[in-house]
Coordinates of C-alpha atoms and ligand atoms in Angstrom, one line a residue:
Chain A
M1 CA 8.0 24.0 27.7
T2 CA 9.7 21.3 25.7
N3 CA 11.5 22.1 22.5
L4 CA 11.0 19.6 19.7
S5 CA 12.4 21.7 16.9
V6 CA 15.7 20.7 15.2
N7 CA 17.9 22.7 12.8
I8 CA 19.4 20.7 10.0
A9 CA 21.8 22.4 7.7
G10 CA 20.1 25.7 8.4
L11 CA 16.6 24.4 7.9
T12 CA 14.3 24.4 10.9
F13 CA 12.0 21.4 11.3
K14 CA 9.2 21.8 13.9
N15 CA 10.0 18.3 15.2
P16 CA 12.4 15.6 14.1
V17 CA 9.7 13.3 12.6
T18 CA 9.4 13.1 8.9
T19 CA 8.1 10.5 6.4
A20 CA 10.2 8.4 4.0
S21 CA 10.1 8.6 0.3
G22 CA 7.9 6.0 -1.4
T23 CA 5.9 5.2 1.7
F24 CA 3.9 8.5 1.9
G25 CA 2.9 9.2 -1.6
Y26 CA 2.8 13.0 -2.1
G27 CA 1.4 13.5 1.4
D28 CA -2.1 14.4 0.5
E29 CA -3.1 10.7 0.5
F30 CA -2.8 11.0 4.3
G31 CA -5.2 13.9 4.6
D32 CA -8.1 11.6 5.9
F33 CA -5.9 10.1 8.6
M34 CA -3.8 12.9 10.1
D35 CA -2.8 16.6 10.1
L36 CA 0.3 17.0 8.0
G37 CA 1.1 20.1 10.0
R38 CA 1.9 18.0 13.0
I39 CA 5.1 16.5 11.5
G40 CA 8.4 18.0 10.6
G41 CA 8.5 17.1 7.0
V42 CA 7.4 14.9 4.1
F43 CA 9.8 13.2 1.7
V44 CA 7.7 12.6 -1.4
K45 CA 7.9 9.7 -3.9
A46 CA 10.9 9.6 -6.2
V47 CA 10.9 12.0 -9.2
T48 CA 12.8 11.1 -12.3
G49 CA 13.5 12.9 -15.6
S50 CA 10.5 11.3 -17.4
N51 CA 7.6 9.0 -17.0
R52 CA 8.5 5.5 -15.6
E53 CA 6.1 2.6 -15.3
G54 CA 8.3 0.7 -12.8
N55 CA 8.7 -3.0 -12.6
A56 CA 6.1 -5.7 -13.4
Y57 CA 3.7 -7.1 -10.8
P58 CA 4.3 -8.8 -8.3
R59 CA 6.3 -6.1 -6.7
M60 CA 5.8 -6.9 -3.0
A61 CA 6.5 -9.9 -0.7
E62 CA 5.8 -9.9 3.0
T63 CA 8.7 -11.3 5.0
A64 CA 9.4 -11.9 8.7
S65 CA 8.9 -8.4 10.3
G66 CA 9.2 -6.7 7.1
M67 CA 8.6 -6.6 3.4
L68 CA 10.4 -6.6 0.1
N69 CA 9.5 -4.3 -2.7
S70 CA 10.6 -3.8 -6.3
V71 CA 8.4 -0.9 -7.3
G72 CA 11.2 0.6 -9.4
L73 CA 10.6 4.3 -9.1
Q74 CA 7.2 4.4 -10.8
N75 CA 6.4 8.1 -11.3
K76 CA 5.2 10.4 -14.0
G77 CA 8.4 12.4 -14.3
V78 CA 9.6 15.9 -13.3
D79 CA 7.3 17.9 -15.7
H80 CA 4.2 16.2 -14.3
F81 CA 5.5 16.7 -10.8
I82 CA 5.9 20.5 -11.3
K83 CA 2.7 21.0 -13.2
E84 CA 0.2 18.7 -11.5
I85 CA 1.6 17.7 -8.1
Y86 CA 3.6 20.7 -6.8
P87 CA 0.6 23.1 -6.9
R88 CA -1.5 20.8 -4.8
I89 CA 1.1 20.1 -2.1
K90 CA 3.2 23.3 -1.9
D91 CA 1.2 25.0 0.8
F92 CA 1.2 22.2 3.3
D93 CA 2.3 23.4 6.8
T94 CA 5.4 21.2 6.8
H95 CA 8.6 20.9 4.8
I96 CA 8.1 19.1 1.4
I97 CA 11.3 17.5 0.3
V98 CA 11.6 15.9 -3.1
N99 CA 13.4 12.6 -3.6
V100 CA 15.4 13.0 -6.8
S101 CA 16.2 9.8 -8.7
G102 CA 17.6 8.8 -12.0
S103 CA 19.6 6.3 -14.1
T104 CA 22.3 8.6 -15.4
L105 CA 24.3 11.5 -14.1
E106 CA 22.6 13.8 -16.6
E107 CA 19.1 12.7 -15.3
Y108 CA 20.0 13.5 -11.7
V109 CA 21.3 16.9 -12.7
E110 CA 18.3 17.7 -14.9
V111 CA 15.8 16.8 -12.2
A112 CA 17.7 18.6 -9.5
S113 CA 18.0 21.8 -11.5
R114 CA 14.2 21.8 -12.3
I115 CA 13.3 21.3 -8.6
N116 CA 15.7 24.0 -7.7
E117 CA 13.3 26.5 -9.2
L118 CA 10.4 25.5 -6.9
D119 CA 10.1 28.1 -4.1
K120 CA 8.3 25.9 -1.6
I121 CA 10.7 23.0 -1.8
P122 CA 13.6 23.8 0.7
A123 CA 15.7 20.7 0.0
I124 CA 16.1 17.6 -2.2
E125 CA 17.1 14.1 -1.2
L126 CA 19.3 12.6 -3.8
N127 CA 18.4 8.9 -4.1
I128 CA 21.6 7.2 -5.2
S129 CA 20.6 4.0 -3.5
C130 CA 17.6 2.5 -5.2
P131 CA 18.1 -1.3 -5.6
N132 CA 15.2 -1.6 -8.0
V133 CA 16.5 0.0 -11.2
K134 CA 18.6 -1.9 -13.7
Q135 CA 21.2 0.7 -14.6
G136 CA 22.5 3.5 -12.4
G137 CA 20.5 3.8 -9.3
M138 CA 22.3 1.8 -6.7
A139 CA 25.7 1.9 -8.6
F140 CA 25.9 5.6 -7.8
G141 CA 25.6 4.8 -4.2
T142 CA 27.9 1.8 -3.9
V143 CA 31.1 3.0 -5.8
P144 CA 32.6 5.9 -3.8
A145 CA 34.1 7.7 -6.8
M146 CA 30.7 7.6 -8.5
S147 CA 29.0 8.8 -5.3
T148 CA 31.3 11.8 -5.2
E149 CA 30.8 12.6 -8.9
V150 CA 27.0 12.5 -8.9
T151 CA 26.8 14.5 -5.6
R152 CA 29.2 17.1 -7.0
A153 CA 27.4 17.4 -10.3
V154 CA 24.1 18.0 -8.5
R155 CA 25.7 20.3 -6.0
D156 CA 26.7 22.6 -8.9
V157 CA 23.1 23.1 -10.0
Y158 CA 21.2 22.8 -6.7
K159 CA 21.4 25.9 -4.5
K160 CA 19.3 24.8 -1.5
V161 CA 19.8 22.0 1.1
L162 CA 21.2 19.0 -0.6
M163 CA 20.5 15.7 1.2
V164 CA 21.9 12.4 -0.2
K165 CA 20.3 9.1 0.7
L166 CA 22.8 6.2 1.1
S167 CA 22.5 2.6 0.3
P168 CA 23.2 0.1 3.0
N169 CA 24.3 -2.5 0.4
V170 CA 27.9 -1.6 0.8
T171 CA 30.9 -3.0 2.6
S172 CA 31.8 0.2 4.3
I173 CA 29.1 2.8 4.8
I174 CA 31.7 5.2 6.2
E175 CA 33.6 5.2 3.0
I176 CA 30.5 6.1 1.0
A177 CA 29.4 8.7 3.5
K178 CA 32.7 10.4 3.3
A179 CA 32.7 10.3 -0.5
V180 CA 29.3 12.0 -0.6
V181 CA 30.3 14.6 1.9
D182 CA 33.4 15.3 -0.3
G183 CA 31.0 15.8 -3.2
G184 CA 29.3 18.6 -1.3
A185 CA 26.3 17.0 0.5
D186 CA 24.8 19.0 3.3
V187 CA 23.0 16.1 5.0
L188 CA 23.1 12.3 4.8
T189 CA 20.0 10.2 4.9
L190 CA 20.3 6.5 5.7
V191 CA 19.3 3.9 5.1
N192 CA 17.5 2.9 1.9
T193 CA 16.3 -0.7 1.6
L194 CA 18.6 -3.8 1.8
L195 CA 18.8 -6.0 -1.2
G196 CA 16.9 -9.2 -0.5
M197 CA 14.9 -12.1 -2.0
A198 CA 11.8 -14.2 -1.3
I199 CA 11.0 -17.6 -2.8
D200 CA 7.7 -19.5 -3.1
A201 CA 8.9 -23.1 -2.5
E202 CA 5.6 -24.7 -3.6
R203 CA 6.0 -23.2 -7.1
R204 CA 9.8 -23.1 -7.0
R205 CA 9.6 -19.5 -8.2
P206 CA 10.7 -16.1 -6.9
I207 CA 7.8 -14.1 -5.5
L208 CA 9.0 -10.8 -7.0
S209 CA 8.9 -10.3 -10.8
T210 CA 12.4 -8.9 -10.5
I211 CA 13.6 -11.9 -8.3
T212 CA 15.4 -9.6 -5.9
G213 CA 14.0 -6.4 -4.2
G214 CA 14.5 -4.0 -1.3
L215 CA 13.9 -5.1 2.3
S216 CA 12.3 -2.6 4.7
G217 CA 10.6 -2.7 8.1
P218 CA 11.7 -3.8 11.6
A219 CA 13.8 -6.6 10.1
I220 CA 16.4 -4.0 9.1
K221 CA 16.4 -1.8 12.1
P222 CA 19.5 -3.1 13.9
I223 CA 21.5 -2.7 10.7
A224 CA 20.2 0.8 10.1
L225 CA 20.9 1.9 13.7
R226 CA 24.5 0.6 13.4
M227 CA 25.1 2.5 10.2
V228 CA 23.6 5.7 11.6
W229 CA 25.9 5.4 14.6
Q230 CA 29.0 4.7 12.4
V231 CA 28.3 7.6 10.0
H232 CA 27.4 10.0 12.8
N233 CA 30.8 9.4 14.3
A234 CA 32.7 9.6 11.0
V235 CA 31.4 12.8 9.3
N236 CA 30.5 16.3 10.4
V237 CA 27.3 16.8 8.5
P238 CA 23.9 16.0 10.1
V239 CA 22.4 12.6 9.6
I240 CA 18.7 11.7 9.1
G241 CA 18.1 8.1 10.2
L242 CA 15.5 5.6 9.1
G243 CA 14.9 1.9 8.7
G244 CA 12.3 -0.1 10.5
I245 CA 11.0 2.7 12.8
M246 CA 7.6 1.5 14.0
N247 CA 7.0 3.6 17.2
A248 CA 8.4 6.5 19.3
T249 CA 10.9 4.2 21.1
D250 CA 12.5 3.2 17.8
A251 CA 12.6 6.9 16.8
I252 CA 14.4 7.8 20.0
E253 CA 16.9 5.1 19.5
F254 CA 17.8 6.6 16.1
L255 CA 18.1 10.1 17.7
L256 CA 20.4 8.7 20.4
A257 CA 22.5 7.0 17.7
G258 CA 23.1 10.4 16.1
S259 CA 20.2 11.2 13.8
S260 CA 19.1 14.8 13.8
A261 CA 15.8 13.8 12.4
I262 CA 14.1 10.5 11.5
Q263 CA 11.9 9.2 8.7
V264 CA 9.0 6.8 9.1
G265 CA 8.6 4.4 6.2
T266 CA 6.9 1.1 6.0
A267 CA 5.1 1.8 9.3
N268 CA 2.9 4.2 7.5
F269 CA 1.3 1.3 5.7
I270 CA 0.2 -0.4 8.9
D271 CA -0.9 2.8 10.8
P272 CA -1.3 5.8 8.5
A273 CA -1.3 8.1 11.6
I274 CA 1.8 6.6 13.1
S275 CA 4.1 9.6 12.4
V276 CA 1.9 11.9 14.6
K277 CA 1.8 9.3 17.3
I278 CA 5.6 9.2 17.2
V279 CA 5.8 13.0 17.7
E280 CA 3.6 12.6 20.7
G281 CA 5.6 9.6 22.0
I282 CA 8.9 11.5 21.8
E283 CA 7.3 14.4 23.7
A284 CA 6.0 11.9 26.4
Y285 CA 9.5 10.4 26.7
M286 CA 11.1 13.8 27.1
Q287 CA 8.6 14.7 29.9
K288 CA 9.2 11.4 31.6
H289 CA 13.0 11.9 31.5
G290 CA 12.9 15.6 32.3
I291 CA 14.4 16.6 29.0
T292 CA 13.4 20.0 27.8
D293 CA 15.2 20.1 24.4
V294 CA 15.0 17.3 21.9
N295 CA 18.5 18.2 20.7
E296 CA 19.9 16.7 23.9
L297 CA 18.9 13.3 22.6
I298 CA 20.6 13.6 19.3
G299 CA 23.8 11.6 19.5
G300 CA 23.1 11.3 23.2
L301 CA 24.0 7.6 23.4
R302 CA 26.1 6.8 26.6
T303 CA 28.9 4.4 25.7
E304 CA 31.1 4.6 28.7
Chain B
M8 CA -16.9 10.8 -5.6
E9 CA -14.5 11.0 -2.6
I10 CA -15.5 9.0 0.4
K11 CA -13.5 9.8 3.6
K12 CA -11.4 6.9 4.8
T13 CA -11.1 6.2 8.5
V14 CA -9.1 4.0 10.9
Q15 CA -11.4 2.5 13.5
D16 CA -11.5 -0.3 16.1
L17 CA -14.5 -2.4 15.2
T18 CA -16.0 -4.9 17.6
V19 CA -16.7 -8.5 16.6
V20 CA -20.4 -9.2 17.1
S21 CA -20.3 -12.7 15.6
N22 CA -17.9 -15.0 13.9
I23 CA -19.8 -17.8 12.1
S24 CA -18.0 -20.7 10.6
L25 CA -19.6 -21.7 7.2
N26 CA -17.4 -24.7 6.6
K27 CA -13.8 -25.8 7.2
R28 CA -12.4 -23.0 5.1
H29 CA -14.8 -20.1 5.2
F30 CA -16.3 -17.9 7.9
L31 CA -18.4 -14.8 8.3
L32 CA -17.2 -12.0 10.5
E33 CA -19.6 -9.3 11.6
L34 CA -18.0 -6.1 12.9
V35 CA -19.9 -3.3 14.5
A36 CA -18.6 0.3 14.3
P37 CA -18.2 2.7 17.2
E38 CA -19.5 5.6 15.1
P39 CA -22.1 5.7 12.3
L40 CA -20.8 3.7 9.3
P41 CA -19.3 5.7 6.6
M42 CA -21.0 5.6 3.2
M43 CA -19.8 2.5 1.4
L44 CA -20.3 1.1 -2.1
P45 CA -20.2 -2.5 -3.4
G46 CA -16.7 -3.4 -4.6
Q47 CA -15.0 -1.4 -1.8
F48 CA -12.8 -3.2 0.7
V49 CA -11.3 -2.9 4.2
Q50 CA -7.7 -3.3 5.4
V51 CA -7.6 -5.4 8.6
L52 CA -4.8 -5.4 11.2
V53 CA -4.1 -8.9 12.5
K54 CA -2.7 -8.4 16.0
D55 CA -0.6 -10.9 17.9
S56 CA 0.4 -12.8 14.8
P57 CA 4.2 -12.5 14.4
T58 CA 4.2 -13.6 10.8
T59 CA 1.4 -11.2 9.7
F60 CA 3.2 -7.9 9.4
L61 CA 1.0 -6.1 6.9
R62 CA -2.7 -5.5 7.0
R63 CA -5.0 -8.0 5.1
P64 CA -7.5 -6.7 2.5
F65 CA -11.1 -8.1 2.4
S66 CA -14.1 -7.0 0.3
I67 CA -17.2 -5.7 2.1
H68 CA -19.6 -8.6 1.9
Q69 CA -22.5 -6.8 3.4
A70 CA -23.0 -3.4 5.0
D71 CA -25.9 -3.1 7.4
H72 CA -26.5 0.6 8.3
R73 CA -29.3 -0.4 10.7
R74 CA -27.1 -2.7 12.8
N75 CA -24.2 -0.3 12.0
S76 CA -22.1 -3.3 11.0
I77 CA -20.2 -4.7 8.1
I78 CA -19.8 -8.4 7.3
L79 CA -16.7 -10.0 5.8
L80 CA -16.6 -13.4 4.1
V81 CA -13.2 -14.8 4.7
Q82 CA -11.5 -17.9 3.3
I83 CA -8.7 -19.3 5.4
K84 CA -5.5 -19.1 3.4
G85 CA -2.6 -18.7 5.8
E86 CA -1.6 -17.4 9.2
G87 CA -3.5 -14.1 9.0
T88 CA -6.9 -15.5 8.0
R89 CA -6.5 -18.4 10.4
H90 CA -6.0 -15.9 13.2
L91 CA -9.1 -14.0 12.3
S92 CA -11.1 -17.3 12.2
H93 CA -10.5 -17.6 16.0
L94 CA -11.7 -14.1 16.9
R95 CA -14.5 -14.1 19.5
E96 CA -17.5 -11.9 20.2
G97 CA -16.4 -8.6 21.9
E98 CA -12.8 -8.6 20.5
K99 CA -11.7 -5.6 18.7
L100 CA -10.3 -5.4 15.2
N101 CA -8.5 -2.4 13.8
V102 CA -9.7 -1.6 10.3
I103 CA -9.0 1.1 7.6
Y104 CA -12.1 1.6 5.4
P105 CA -13.8 2.1 3.0
L106 CA -11.1 1.7 0.4
G107 CA -11.0 1.5 -3.4
N108 CA -13.5 2.2 -6.1
S109 CA -16.8 0.4 -6.7
F110 CA -18.8 -1.5 -9.3
S111 CA -20.6 0.9 -11.6
L112 CA -24.4 1.2 -11.7
P113 CA -25.5 -0.6 -14.9
T114 CA -27.6 1.1 -17.6
T115 CA -29.3 -2.2 -18.3
K116 CA -31.5 -4.6 -16.3
K117 CA -30.0 -7.7 -17.9
V118 CA -27.1 -8.3 -15.4
L119 CA -25.1 -11.4 -14.6
L120 CA -22.9 -11.7 -11.5
V121 CA -20.2 -14.4 -11.6
G122 CA -18.2 -15.4 -8.5
G123 CA -15.9 -18.2 -7.5
G124 CA -14.2 -19.1 -4.2
C125 CA -14.0 -16.2 -1.8
G126 CA -14.5 -14.0 -4.9
V127 CA -18.2 -14.2 -4.2
A128 CA -17.7 -11.8 -1.3
P129 CA -18.4 -8.5 -2.9
L130 CA -21.3 -9.9 -5.0
L131 CA -23.8 -10.0 -2.1
F132 CA -23.3 -6.3 -1.4
L133 CA -23.6 -5.7 -5.1
S134 CA -26.8 -7.7 -5.6
Q135 CA -28.4 -5.7 -2.7
F136 CA -27.3 -2.5 -4.3
L137 CA -28.7 -3.6 -7.7
N138 CA -32.0 -4.4 -6.0
Q139 CA -32.2 -1.0 -4.5
N140 CA -31.9 0.3 -8.1
S141 CA -34.7 -2.1 -9.3
I142 CA -32.4 -4.6 -10.9
R143 CA -32.7 -8.3 -10.1
P144 CA -29.5 -9.9 -11.4
T145 CA -28.8 -13.4 -12.4
I146 CA -26.2 -14.8 -10.0
L147 CA -23.8 -17.6 -10.8
V148 CA -21.4 -18.9 -8.1
G149 CA -18.9 -21.7 -8.1
F150 CA -17.8 -23.8 -5.1
R151 CA -15.4 -26.6 -4.7
T152 CA -17.9 -29.0 -3.3
K153 CA -21.3 -29.4 -1.7
E154 CA -19.9 -28.9 1.8
E155 CA -18.8 -25.4 0.8
V156 CA -22.0 -24.2 -0.8
S157 CA -23.3 -21.5 1.4
E158 CA -25.5 -18.4 1.7
I159 CA -27.6 -19.5 -1.3
E160 CA -30.9 -18.5 0.4
T161 CA -29.4 -15.0 1.0
Y162 CA -28.4 -14.6 -2.6
A163 CA -31.8 -15.9 -3.8
K164 CA -33.5 -12.9 -2.1
Y165 CA -31.8 -10.6 -4.6
G166 CA -31.7 -12.5 -7.8
E167 CA -32.0 -15.8 -9.7
I168 CA -29.2 -18.0 -8.4
F169 CA -27.3 -20.8 -10.2
I170 CA -24.4 -22.8 -8.8
T171 CA -21.6 -25.1 -9.9
T172 CA -19.3 -27.4 -7.9
D173 CA -15.9 -28.6 -9.1
D174 CA -16.8 -32.1 -8.1
G175 CA -20.5 -32.1 -9.2
T176 CA -21.8 -32.8 -5.7
E177 CA -24.3 -29.9 -6.1
G178 CA -25.5 -27.7 -9.0
E179 CA -23.8 -28.2 -12.3
H180 CA -20.6 -30.1 -12.4
G181 CA -17.4 -28.2 -13.3
L182 CA -16.1 -24.6 -13.2
V183 CA -18.3 -21.6 -13.3
V184 CA -17.3 -20.9 -16.9
D185 CA -18.5 -24.4 -17.9
H186 CA -22.0 -23.6 -16.7
S187 CA -24.8 -24.0 -19.2
I188 CA -25.6 -20.2 -18.9
F189 CA -22.4 -19.7 -21.0
Q190 CA -23.2 -22.3 -23.6
K191 CA -25.5 -20.0 -25.6
D192 CA -24.4 -18.1 -28.7
H193 CA -26.1 -15.0 -27.5
L194 CA -26.1 -14.5 -23.7
P195 CA -29.2 -12.7 -22.5
F196 CA -27.1 -10.1 -20.6
D197 CA -25.8 -6.6 -21.3
K198 CA -23.5 -6.5 -18.3
I199 CA -21.3 -9.0 -16.4
Y200 CA -19.7 -8.4 -13.0
C201 CA -17.1 -10.9 -12.0
C202 CA -14.8 -11.7 -9.1
G203 CA -12.8 -14.8 -8.3
P204 CA -9.5 -16.5 -9.2
D205 CA -7.5 -14.9 -12.0
A206 CA -8.1 -17.8 -14.4
M207 CA -11.8 -17.5 -13.9
M208 CA -11.9 -13.8 -14.5
H209 CA -9.8 -14.2 -17.6
A210 CA -12.2 -16.8 -19.0
V211 CA -15.3 -14.8 -18.2
A212 CA -13.7 -11.7 -19.7
R213 CA -13.0 -13.6 -22.9
I214 CA -16.6 -14.7 -23.2
A215 CA -17.8 -11.2 -22.5
K216 CA -15.5 -9.8 -25.2
M217 CA -16.6 -12.4 -27.8
Q218 CA -20.2 -11.6 -27.1
E219 CA -19.6 -7.8 -26.8
I220 CA -20.9 -7.7 -23.3
D221 CA -19.6 -5.0 -21.0
C222 CA -17.7 -6.6 -18.1
E223 CA -16.3 -5.5 -14.8
V224 CA -13.9 -7.5 -12.7
S225 CA -12.7 -7.0 -9.1
L226 CA -8.9 -7.8 -8.8
E227 CA -7.2 -9.1 -5.7
N228 CA -3.6 -8.1 -6.2
T229 CA -1.4 -8.3 -3.1
M230 CA -1.2 -5.0 -1.2
A231 CA 1.1 -3.4 1.3
C232 CA -0.8 -0.1 2.1
G233 CA -4.2 -0.4 0.5
F234 CA -4.6 3.4 0.1
G235 CA -2.5 4.3 -2.8
V236 CA 1.0 5.2 -1.5
C237 CA 3.2 2.1 -1.9
L238 CA 2.5 1.4 -5.6
C239 CA 2.9 -2.4 -5.0
C240 CA -0.6 -3.5 -6.1
I241 CA -0.5 -2.2 -9.7
T242 CA -2.1 -3.7 -12.8
P243 CA -1.3 -2.6 -16.4
T244 CA -4.2 -0.7 -18.0
D245 CA -4.7 1.6 -21.0
R246 CA -3.5 4.4 -18.8
G247 CA -0.3 2.7 -17.7
N248 CA 0.2 0.9 -14.4
E249 CA -2.7 1.7 -12.1
R250 CA -3.2 1.0 -8.4
V251 CA -5.7 -1.8 -7.7
C252 CA -6.3 -0.3 -4.3
V253 CA -7.3 3.2 -5.6
E254 CA -8.2 3.1 -9.3
G255 CA -9.5 -0.4 -8.6
P256 CA -10.2 -3.0 -7.3
V257 CA -13.0 -2.9 -10.0
F258 CA -11.9 -2.5 -13.6
N259 CA -13.7 -2.6 -16.8
T260 CA -12.0 -5.5 -18.7
K261 CA -11.8 -3.3 -21.8
R262 CA -9.2 -1.2 -19.9
L263 CA -7.1 -4.0 -18.6
K264 CA -3.9 -5.1 -20.4
W265 CA -3.9 -8.7 -19.3
K266 CA -1.1 -11.0 -20.5
Ligands
FAD424 C1 -9.1 -6.0 -2.7 C2 -9.0 -7.4 -2.1 C3 -10.2 -8.0 -1.6 C4 -10.2 -9.3 -1.1 N1 -11.3 -9.8 -0.6 C5 -11.3 -11.0 0.1 C6 -12.5 -11.5 0.7 O1 -13.6 -10.8 0.6 N2 -12.4 -12.7 1.3 C7 -11.3 -13.4 1.4 O2 -11.3 -14.5 2.0 N3 -10.1 -12.9 0.8 C8 -10.1 -11.7 0.1 N4 -8.9 -11.3 -0.4 C9 -7.7 -12.1 -0.3 C10 -7.1 -12.0 1.1 O3 -6.7 -10.7 1.3 C11 -6.0 -13.0 1.3 O4 -6.4 -14.3 1.2 C12 -5.4 -12.8 2.7 O5 -4.7 -11.6 2.8 C13 -4.4 -13.9 3.0 O6 -3.9 -13.7 4.3 P1 -3.2 -14.9 5.1 O7 -2.3 -14.2 6.2 O8 -4.3 -15.8 5.6 O9 -2.4 -15.7 4.1 P2 -0.8 -15.5 3.7 O10 0.0 -16.3 4.7 O11 -0.5 -14.1 3.5 O12 -0.9 -16.2 2.3 C14 -1.2 -17.5 2.1 C15 -1.1 -17.8 0.6 O13 -2.0 -17.1 -0.1 C16 -1.3 -16.2 -1.1 N5 -1.9 -14.9 -1.1 C17 -2.1 -14.1 -0.1 N6 -2.7 -13.0 -0.4 C18 -3.0 -13.1 -1.8 C19 -3.6 -12.3 -2.7 N7 -4.2 -11.1 -2.4 N8 -3.7 -12.8 -4.0 C20 -3.2 -14.0 -4.3 N9 -2.6 -14.8 -3.4 C21 -2.5 -14.4 -2.2 C22 0.1 -16.1 -0.5 O14 1.1 -15.9 -1.5 C23 0.3 -17.4 0.1 O15 0.7 -18.4 -0.8 C24 -9.0 -10.0 -1.0 C25 -7.8 -9.4 -1.5 C26 -7.8 -8.2 -2.1 C27 -6.6 -7.6 -2.6
FMN425 C1 7.1 0.5 -1.3 C2 8.4 1.3 -1.0 C3 8.8 2.2 -2.0 C4 9.9 3.0 -1.8 N1 10.3 4.0 -2.7 C5 11.4 4.7 -2.5 C6 11.7 5.8 -3.3 O1 11.0 6.1 -4.3 N2 12.8 6.5 -3.1 C7 13.6 6.3 -2.0 O2 14.6 7.0 -1.8 N3 13.3 5.3 -1.1 C8 12.2 4.5 -1.3 N4 11.9 3.5 -0.4 C9 12.7 3.3 0.7 C10 12.2 4.0 2.0 O3 12.2 5.4 1.8 C11 13.1 3.6 3.2 O4 14.4 4.0 2.9 C12 13.1 2.2 3.5 O5 11.8 1.6 3.3 C13 13.6 1.9 4.9 O6 12.8 2.4 5.9 P1 11.6 1.7 6.6 O7 12.1 0.4 7.1 O8 11.1 2.6 7.7 O9 10.5 1.5 5.6 C14 10.7 2.8 -0.6 C15 10.3 1.8 0.3 C16 9.2 1.1 0.1 C17 8.8 0.0 1.2
FES426 S1 -1.4 -1.3 -1.9 FE1 -0.2 0.4 -1.8 S2 -0.7 1.4 -3.6 FE2 -2.1 -0.2 -3.6

């Protein structure tokens, strides 16, 4: 028997494969393609204090082995989430984790305390790293003192597992990671998208309406892996790694670098059943290498 | 109505070049085709093309339940479509389908279909569907030049067909909106369905509004997922930003907040 389950800050995931916020809707959109019960968890689309329409079209540009987006946290707000969406997803046979976003400290605190009341949501992921909102957003994730402050404020009102999602758009990811742990984070998720840009030379115009946007997909994987490795070695809270994971081998690399679980993002657009295939692929790898417990892989990189 | 979406490997049964820029790709399904409606589209995975990372959306041009196949009409635009143009019989293509909403069934028999460029693609499926509901539409399609005029006999089976070419080498000279059909003060139609370049859809929508004719357009916003989760393909409507891949691609122009 192989054990695939992992324990992250007291929460047991049936396997280390989860899906990334903003790439998996609220989960039910995938019902035609896969059984949600097969994966460890679903991180749902960002929830903010009130309705947001997001940025203007065009919001997407395909790039070499990746894509840029500038969706900008489009969602109908926390009230709508609690009334309309939560009832329809709360009984899925997997952990549903809410990505909490905002532009001000008060907004983060407000959303977190509302989500705290939902029985079937065992954790939140605080998104202090979105490059696509004008104020707040990424600033909370790039200035260490602000990262500590927002994490601490949310920690005061949120009683369950608090995950904080870090921005890779910083000089020292270790410094930010430590700042967030100081603020009381139980788990760190990394990485969010890298700030990037695409230009249409024929028209001499930017492709995105916002000019810059967030890069995701295999193009960012080496950077994400490096950051996971650095943070895993620098803090003593669990790390959930993501960034360009397209298959089981990519996922295993993140586990080896120190991720206790991984998130599948952009890959869901290309193969909506990929997360289940990654679970199967990890199992096959373990059998091939005679590994009985997936926890042996976590941080199992050999560096000597 | 909810139609179940599937991911399948379809097999190429034919790949017919219509002219330098357009080709017809017939794909047969391994299982009975799902129910599909005109206006719906497929998301195609282009393999072995390093610059084509995301899937490519194409309207369903024809659905043949007897042959258990669908046909796509594709215009070569860039790397992805060029790659598809080289596919040979027997090769497999991974497809997610059917996606999106569909054109509505009209409550009138006086129907005009307007298409331009590869925007004609969903109109063949739509005219077949209208025929099944005892409606013979008027079909107006625009091409660049005579060399690109294609499938006219096929359309003619389902309705009365008119054409324009940009250079006047066949049909009326000019853009579709310049066609004499539109030169009347009172168009003899109660419903217009339109698909093509943005400028054309805007122009047709303006005419429809002026003449108080109900009008539906099929939008082609760039997409990442195609099934509603990335929120990249949105268009502003009277209900806020809506997803072209789920709430669309077909929208009544009354609901669109076009700039
Ligand atoms: C719902 C829907 C239905 C469609 N139906 C058809 C169809 O039936 N037949 C058909 O030939 N095409 C159709 N298209 C357009 C088709 O998807 C694109 O032409 C194709 O993805 C281009 O891929 P490529 O790799 O060849 O070109 P790329 O290299 O991706 O692009 C080449 C150029 O075209 C531009 N471009 C690419 N996609 C779009 C787009 N969606 N809108 C505007 N500009 C774009 C790019 O910016 C670039 O300048 C449809 C699109 C949508 C969203
Ligand atoms: C279209 C799109 C929307 C996203 N929306 C969110 C979001 O709402 N909240 C968030 O924390 N991250 C969001 N992300 C970032 C992803 O969760 C993930 O961190 C990033 O895409 C890197 O992983 P990947 O390369 O596997 O996609 C979004 C990414 C994409 C592509
Ligand atoms: S393309 Fe992803 S939501 Fe429409």
